[in-house]
Tab-separated table of C-alpha atoms in Angstrom:
chain	number	residue	atom	x	y	z
L	1	MET	CA	-21.318	55.584	26.191
L	2	LEU	CA	-19.905	57.441	29.140
L	3	THR	CA	-21.930	59.935	31.174
L	4	THR	CA	-19.830	62.535	32.962
L	5	TYR	CA	-20.869	63.870	36.385
L	6	LYS	CA	-19.379	67.053	37.812
L	7	ALA	CA	-18.875	68.741	41.176
L	8	VAL	CA	-16.932	71.609	42.737
L	9	ALA	CA	-15.614	71.841	46.310
L	10	LYS	CA	-14.771	75.287	47.683
L	11	LYS	CA	-13.654	76.307	51.151
L	12	LEU	CA	-15.869	78.768	53.043
L	13	PRO	CA	-14.253	81.466	55.220
L	14	GLY	CA	-13.047	80.323	58.660
L	15	GLY	CA	-12.655	76.816	60.074
L	16	LEU	CA	-12.767	73.886	57.672
L	17	GLN	CA	-16.242	74.316	56.152
L	18	VAL	CA	-16.463	73.362	52.504
L	19	GLU	CA	-19.327	74.101	50.144
L	20	THR	CA	-19.744	71.398	47.533
L	21	LYS	CA	-21.995	71.764	44.502
L	22	ALA	CA	-23.298	69.453	41.799
L	23	ARG	CA	-25.620	71.112	39.272
L	24	THR	CA	-27.893	73.360	41.384
L	25	PHE	CA	-27.510	71.326	44.583
L	26	LYS	CA	-25.271	72.123	47.550
L	27	ILE	CA	-23.906	70.228	50.519
L	28	ILE	CA	-21.985	71.933	53.317
L	29	GLN	CA	-19.347	69.652	54.776
L	30	ASP	CA	-17.223	70.307	57.837
L	31	GLU	CA	-15.288	68.527	60.556
L	32	PRO	CA	-16.169	68.100	64.243
L	33	LYS	CA	-14.454	70.530	66.638
L	34	ALA	CA	-12.102	67.751	67.811
L	35	MET	CA	-10.781	67.558	64.229
L	36	GLY	CA	-10.324	71.336	63.919
L	37	GLY	CA	-13.652	72.153	62.286
L	38	THR	CA	-16.748	74.064	63.356
L	39	ASP	CA	-19.164	71.109	63.091
L	40	GLU	CA	-21.606	72.827	60.728
L	41	GLY	CA	-22.078	69.782	58.505
L	42	MET	CA	-21.219	66.127	58.206
L	43	SER	CA	-17.634	65.175	57.462
L	44	PRO	CA	-16.655	63.820	54.015
L	45	VAL	CA	-16.323	60.257	55.292
L	46	GLU	CA	-19.886	60.466	56.623
L	47	THR	CA	-21.004	61.932	53.297
L	48	LEU	CA	-19.441	58.914	51.599
L	49	LEU	CA	-21.531	56.576	53.785
L	50	CYS	CA	-24.640	58.630	52.901
L	51	ALA	CA	-23.861	58.358	49.178
L	52	LEU	CA	-23.572	54.572	49.485
L	53	GLY	CA	-26.773	54.215	51.523
L	54	ALA	CA	-28.820	56.451	49.211
L	55	CYS	CA	-27.509	54.588	46.174
L	56	GLN	CA	-28.552	51.214	47.634
L	57	VAL	CA	-32.024	52.524	48.563
L	58	ILE	CA	-32.537	54.039	45.092
L	59	VAL	CA	-31.415	50.830	43.353
L	60	GLY	CA	-33.799	48.847	45.563
L	61	TYR	CA	-36.825	50.988	44.754
L	62	ALA	CA	-35.932	51.449	41.092
L	63	TYR	CA	-35.571	47.687	40.480
L	64	ALA	CA	-38.122	46.097	42.850
L	65	LYS	CA	-40.806	45.604	40.210
L	66	PHE	CA	-38.390	44.280	37.549
L	67	GLN	CA	-36.992	41.824	40.078
L	68	GLY	CA	-40.472	40.711	41.186
L	69	VAL	CA	-39.964	41.822	44.783
L	70	SER	CA	-42.438	43.846	46.798
L	71	PHE	CA	-41.908	45.723	50.053
L	72	GLU	CA	-43.597	48.555	51.889
L	73	ASP	CA	-40.421	50.118	53.163
L	74	PHE	CA	-36.656	49.760	52.815
L	75	HIS	CA	-33.894	51.536	54.655
L	76	VAL	CA	-30.174	50.984	55.093
L	77	GLU	CA	-28.104	51.431	58.278
L	78	LEU	CA	-24.382	51.833	57.616
L	79	GLU	CA	-21.186	52.027	59.611
L	80	GLY	CA	-17.571	52.146	58.562
L	81	ASP	CA	-14.212	51.907	60.326
L	82	ILE	CA	-11.231	54.199	59.866
L	83	ASP	CA	-7.941	54.128	61.763
L	84	LEU	CA	-7.260	57.859	62.169
L	85	ASP	CA	-3.543	57.130	62.568
L	86	GLY	CA	-3.514	56.841	58.761
L	87	PHE	CA	-4.719	60.414	58.356
L	88	LYS	CA	-2.128	61.511	60.932
L	89	GLY	CA	0.631	60.058	58.764
L	90	VAL	CA	1.511	56.833	60.592
L	91	LYS	CA	3.271	54.633	58.011
L	92	GLY	CA	1.540	51.453	56.923
L	93	VAL	CA	-1.910	52.603	58.067
L	94	ARG	CA	-4.294	53.503	55.283
L	95	PRO	CA	-6.207	56.793	55.762
L	96	GLY	CA	-9.483	55.521	54.305
L	97	PHE	CA	-12.221	53.119	55.298
L	98	GLN	CA	-11.085	49.586	56.049
L	99	THR	CA	-14.568	48.092	56.171
L	100	ILE	CA	-18.102	49.398	55.662
L	101	ARG	CA	-20.931	47.249	57.076
L	102	TYR	CA	-24.636	47.679	56.473
L	103	ASN	CA	-27.987	46.255	57.362
L	104	MET	CA	-30.651	46.329	54.676
L	105	VAL	CA	-34.020	46.515	56.435
L	106	PHE	CA	-37.193	45.685	54.494
L	107	LYS	CA	-40.818	45.837	55.599
L	108	THR	CA	-42.056	42.924	53.505
L	109	ASN	CA	-43.962	39.645	53.402
L	110	GLU	CA	-41.441	38.115	50.974
L	111	SER	CA	-39.275	35.202	52.131
L	112	GLN	CA	-35.854	35.675	53.688
L	113	GLU	CA	-34.265	33.808	50.783
L	114	LYS	CA	-35.873	36.094	48.192
L	115	MET	CA	-34.788	39.222	50.056
L	116	GLU	CA	-31.211	37.922	50.437
L	117	LYS	CA	-31.066	37.461	46.665
L	118	PHE	CA	-32.504	40.915	46.082
L	119	ALA	CA	-29.949	42.407	48.509
L	120	GLU	CA	-27.187	40.784	46.459
L	121	PHE	CA	-28.683	42.213	43.284
L	122	ILE	CA	-28.633	45.682	44.880
L	123	GLU	CA	-24.979	45.242	45.868
L	124	ASN	CA	-23.988	44.217	42.349
L	125	THR	CA	-25.930	47.031	40.657
L	126	CYS	CA	-25.216	50.016	42.929
L	127	PRO	CA	-22.805	52.466	41.227
L	128	VAL	CA	-21.417	53.854	44.499
L	129	GLY	CA	-20.944	50.354	45.935
L	130	ASP	CA	-19.134	49.190	42.808
L	131	SER	CA	-16.906	52.275	42.942
L	132	LEU	CA	-15.889	51.378	46.499
L	133	VAL	CA	-15.545	47.598	46.124
L	134	ASN	CA	-13.663	47.648	42.832
L	135	GLY	CA	-11.921	50.994	43.166
L	136	VAL	CA	-11.774	53.966	40.832
L	137	LYS	CA	-8.886	55.400	38.840
L	138	LEU	CA	-8.290	58.887	40.268
L	139	VAL	CA	-6.513	61.238	37.895
L	140	LYS	CA	-5.020	64.537	38.981
L	141	ALA	CA	-5.712	66.375	35.741
L	142	GLY	CA	-3.961	69.528	36.860
L	143	VAL	CA	-2.471	71.541	39.710
L	144	ILE	CA	-3.312	75.097	38.748
L	145	ARG	CA	-1.862	78.216	40.351
L	146	GLU	CA	-3.826	81.429	40.010
K	1	MET	CA	-7.594	52.176	67.073
K	2	LEU	CA	-10.610	52.217	64.810
K	3	THR	CA	-13.133	55.048	64.737
K	4	THR	CA	-16.584	54.033	63.535
K	5	TYR	CA	-18.728	56.434	61.501
K	6	LYS	CA	-22.454	55.874	61.026
K	7	ALA	CA	-25.233	56.859	58.655
K	8	VAL	CA	-28.815	55.906	57.806
K	9	ALA	CA	-30.524	56.134	54.394
K	10	LYS	CA	-34.321	56.146	54.316
K	11	LYS	CA	-36.665	56.568	51.376
K	12	LEU	CA	-39.078	59.528	51.479
K	13	PRO	CA	-42.650	59.114	50.138
K	14	GLY	CA	-43.014	59.298	46.323
K	15	GLY	CA	-40.360	59.230	43.610
K	16	LEU	CA	-36.848	58.165	44.541
K	17	GLN	CA	-35.988	60.776	47.183
K	18	VAL	CA	-33.821	59.465	49.991
K	19	GLU	CA	-33.082	61.203	53.272
K	20	THR	CA	-29.626	60.367	54.563
K	21	LYS	CA	-28.447	61.252	58.064
K	22	ALA	CA	-25.136	61.218	59.894
K	23	ARG	CA	-25.301	62.448	63.499
K	24	THR	CA	-27.580	65.532	63.353
K	25	PHE	CA	-26.867	66.306	59.682
K	26	LYS	CA	-29.079	65.480	56.707
K	27	ILE	CA	-28.659	65.265	52.956
K	28	ILE	CA	-31.590	64.743	50.608
K	29	GLN	CA	-30.560	62.729	47.564
K	30	ASP	CA	-32.665	62.051	44.480
K	31	GLU	CA	-32.380	61.219	40.803
K	32	PRO	CA	-33.025	63.465	37.788
K	33	LYS	CA	-36.437	63.014	36.120
K	34	ALA	CA	-34.800	61.117	33.225
K	35	MET	CA	-33.711	58.476	35.769
K	36	GLY	CA	-37.176	58.214	37.369
K	37	GLY	CA	-36.637	60.673	40.215
K	38	THR	CA	-38.071	64.074	41.102
K	39	ASP	CA	-34.748	65.964	40.976
K	40	GLU	CA	-34.988	67.397	44.493
K	41	GLY	CA	-31.352	66.724	45.340
K	42	MET	CA	-28.097	65.549	43.872
K	43	SER	CA	-27.741	61.906	42.919
K	44	PRO	CA	-25.559	59.552	44.998
K	45	VAL	CA	-22.795	59.493	42.373
K	46	GLU	CA	-22.655	63.308	42.525
K	47	THR	CA	-22.634	63.111	46.330
K	48	LEU	CA	-19.637	60.792	46.044
K	49	LEU	CA	-17.779	63.409	43.963
K	50	CYS	CA	-18.682	66.045	46.585
K	51	ALA	CA	-17.357	63.832	49.393
K	52	LEU	CA	-14.057	63.419	47.547
K	53	GLY	CA	-13.715	67.124	46.743
K	54	ALA	CA	-14.526	68.252	50.295
K	55	CYS	CA	-12.083	65.718	51.704
K	56	GLN	CA	-9.276	67.000	49.468
K	57	VAL	CA	-10.019	70.638	50.381
K	58	ILE	CA	-10.116	69.850	54.106
K	59	VAL	CA	-6.839	67.904	53.955
K	60	GLY	CA	-5.247	70.817	52.073
K	61	TYR	CA	-6.271	73.419	54.634
K	62	ALA	CA	-5.646	71.181	57.648
K	63	TYR	CA	-2.077	70.340	56.563
K	64	ALA	CA	-0.882	73.503	54.777
K	65	LYS	CA	1.057	74.867	57.748
K	66	PHE	CA	2.631	71.511	58.686
K	67	GLN	CA	3.732	71.052	55.089
K	68	GLY	CA	5.136	74.593	54.865
K	69	VAL	CA	2.804	75.635	52.071
K	70	SER	CA	0.816	78.838	51.968
K	71	PHE	CA	-2.125	79.774	49.753
K	72	GLU	CA	-4.966	82.257	49.868
K	73	ASP	CA	-7.523	79.978	48.335
K	74	PHE	CA	-7.901	76.372	47.228
K	75	HIS	CA	-10.757	74.704	45.406
K	76	VAL	CA	-11.212	71.430	43.552
K	77	GLU	CA	-13.150	70.818	40.332
K	78	LEU	CA	-14.110	67.180	39.790
K	79	GLU	CA	-15.659	65.058	37.091
K	80	GLY	CA	-16.200	61.342	36.798
K	81	ASP	CA	-17.323	58.945	34.058
K	82	ILE	CA	-19.917	56.198	34.351
K	83	ASP	CA	-21.202	53.929	31.593
K	84	LEU	CA	-24.908	53.738	32.506
K	85	ASP	CA	-25.189	50.432	30.610
K	86	GLY	CA	-23.649	48.869	33.725
K	87	PHE	CA	-26.516	50.089	35.913
K	88	LYS	CA	-28.953	48.817	33.275
K	89	GLY	CA	-27.494	45.324	33.612
K	90	VAL	CA	-25.350	45.014	30.483
K	91	LYS	CA	-22.846	42.221	31.222
K	92	GLY	CA	-19.198	43.133	31.464
K	93	VAL	CA	-19.881	46.837	32.128
K	94	ARG	CA	-19.247	47.990	35.668
K	95	PRO	CA	-22.001	50.169	37.190
K	96	GLY	CA	-19.626	52.483	39.055
K	97	PHE	CA	-17.162	55.223	38.170
K	98	GLN	CA	-14.431	54.218	35.749
K	99	THR	CA	-12.346	57.350	36.232
K	100	ILE	CA	-12.600	60.477	38.373
K	101	ARG	CA	-10.488	63.466	37.270
K	102	TYR	CA	-9.859	66.658	39.208
K	103	ASN	CA	-8.119	69.970	39.018
K	104	MET	CA	-6.702	71.371	42.234
K	105	VAL	CA	-6.730	75.150	41.948
K	106	PHE	CA	-4.624	77.228	44.354
K	107	LYS	CA	-4.327	80.989	44.708
K	108	THR	CA	-0.699	81.090	45.751
K	109	ASN	CA	2.765	82.541	45.200
K	110	GLU	CA	4.429	79.169	45.811
K	111	SER	CA	6.239	77.433	42.949
K	112	GLN	CA	4.533	74.954	40.644
K	113	GLU	CA	6.871	72.198	41.858
K	114	LYS	CA	6.008	72.815	45.506
K	115	MET	CA	2.277	72.788	44.777
K	116	GLU	CA	2.560	69.579	42.741
K	117	LYS	CA	4.222	67.914	45.720
K	118	PHE	CA	1.567	69.246	48.061
K	119	ALA	CA	-1.178	67.992	45.732
K	120	GLU	CA	0.384	64.520	45.904
K	121	PHE	CA	0.487	64.745	49.674
K	122	ILE	CA	-3.241	65.576	49.669
K	123	GLU	CA	-3.981	62.600	47.422
K	124	ASN	CA	-2.070	60.220	49.676
K	125	THR	CA	-3.644	61.530	52.888
K	126	CYS	CA	-7.305	61.994	51.883
K	127	PRO	CA	-9.499	59.293	53.503
K	128	VAL	CA	-12.182	59.413	50.792
K	129	GLY	CA	-9.574	59.294	48.017
K	130	ASP	CA	-7.837	56.316	49.617
K	131	SER	CA	-11.204	54.550	49.969
K	132	LEU	CA	-11.802	54.969	46.235
K	133	VAL	CA	-8.293	54.221	44.948
K	134	ASN	CA	-7.623	51.209	47.132
K	135	GLY	CA	-11.188	49.990	47.584
K	136	VAL	CA	-13.155	49.142	50.711
K	137	LYS	CA	-14.429	45.812	52.005
K	138	LEU	CA	-18.230	46.087	51.955
K	139	VAL	CA	-19.963	43.689	54.330
K	140	LYS	CA	-23.684	43.004	54.192
K	141	ALA	CA	-24.109	42.482	57.928
K	142	GLY	CA	-27.753	41.550	57.634
K	143	VAL	CA	-30.887	41.468	55.484
K	144	ILE	CA	-33.638	42.129	57.999
K	145	ARG	CA	-37.352	41.639	57.375
K	146	GLU	CA	-39.740	43.552	59.601
């Protein structure tokens, strides 16, 4: 059975600030001044990294007990590379992330081997990670003029 | 030349709340109570939709003039489908988004044809959209025990 998640993205007055909402929650996104924004929030590509990191952390905590792994703390450090020439329209250069790298850092007494296996489990189970690795069908349902 | 973006995701005490940071900006993410969280923020899959929507809106506003398109307002409504059986470990079901649909809504006097073309331009130029459509190489740089 499919579960459907929803969001709305709406420009705020001035600059490039965008208010995004899902249910009752809001995130303000923006661009740095060098990109024409007012730098009042993280940029969408940074938000994407945050979605991936949070998803990995949540999967780790949600499944630790089931997977027989214990740790006191777990955080993820992420970085991703984009060639901005793609966004500027240079042919043959993709606008999106080429690679995203991360360290998974556990405070634990478990063995390295056990934690490597658990890290792989997280990668295979994380909905945001799967969306990025295997791609998503994007469908422009409508272009509506008001 | 590659530009590298960074983020950190760190669990907060109790529940499944995660604080994510990029530069000086923070987003709190969480899960609904039905998923074992405390519902203090949007979930990572909703954050992903928000990243995509904000990216499309920013590309639209940043490029309108260059593309010879004028509008008074532009917002994006998004929804995406996930089969939660994938997250629960059912074989053969992916954990991530299968499809993400969106309406691009413009307040404009331009023709439908012109706006359809502009919407396609946005889709082809949006870094988050490209990351999702064409996929990203995810690299587990390290599993670190502290």
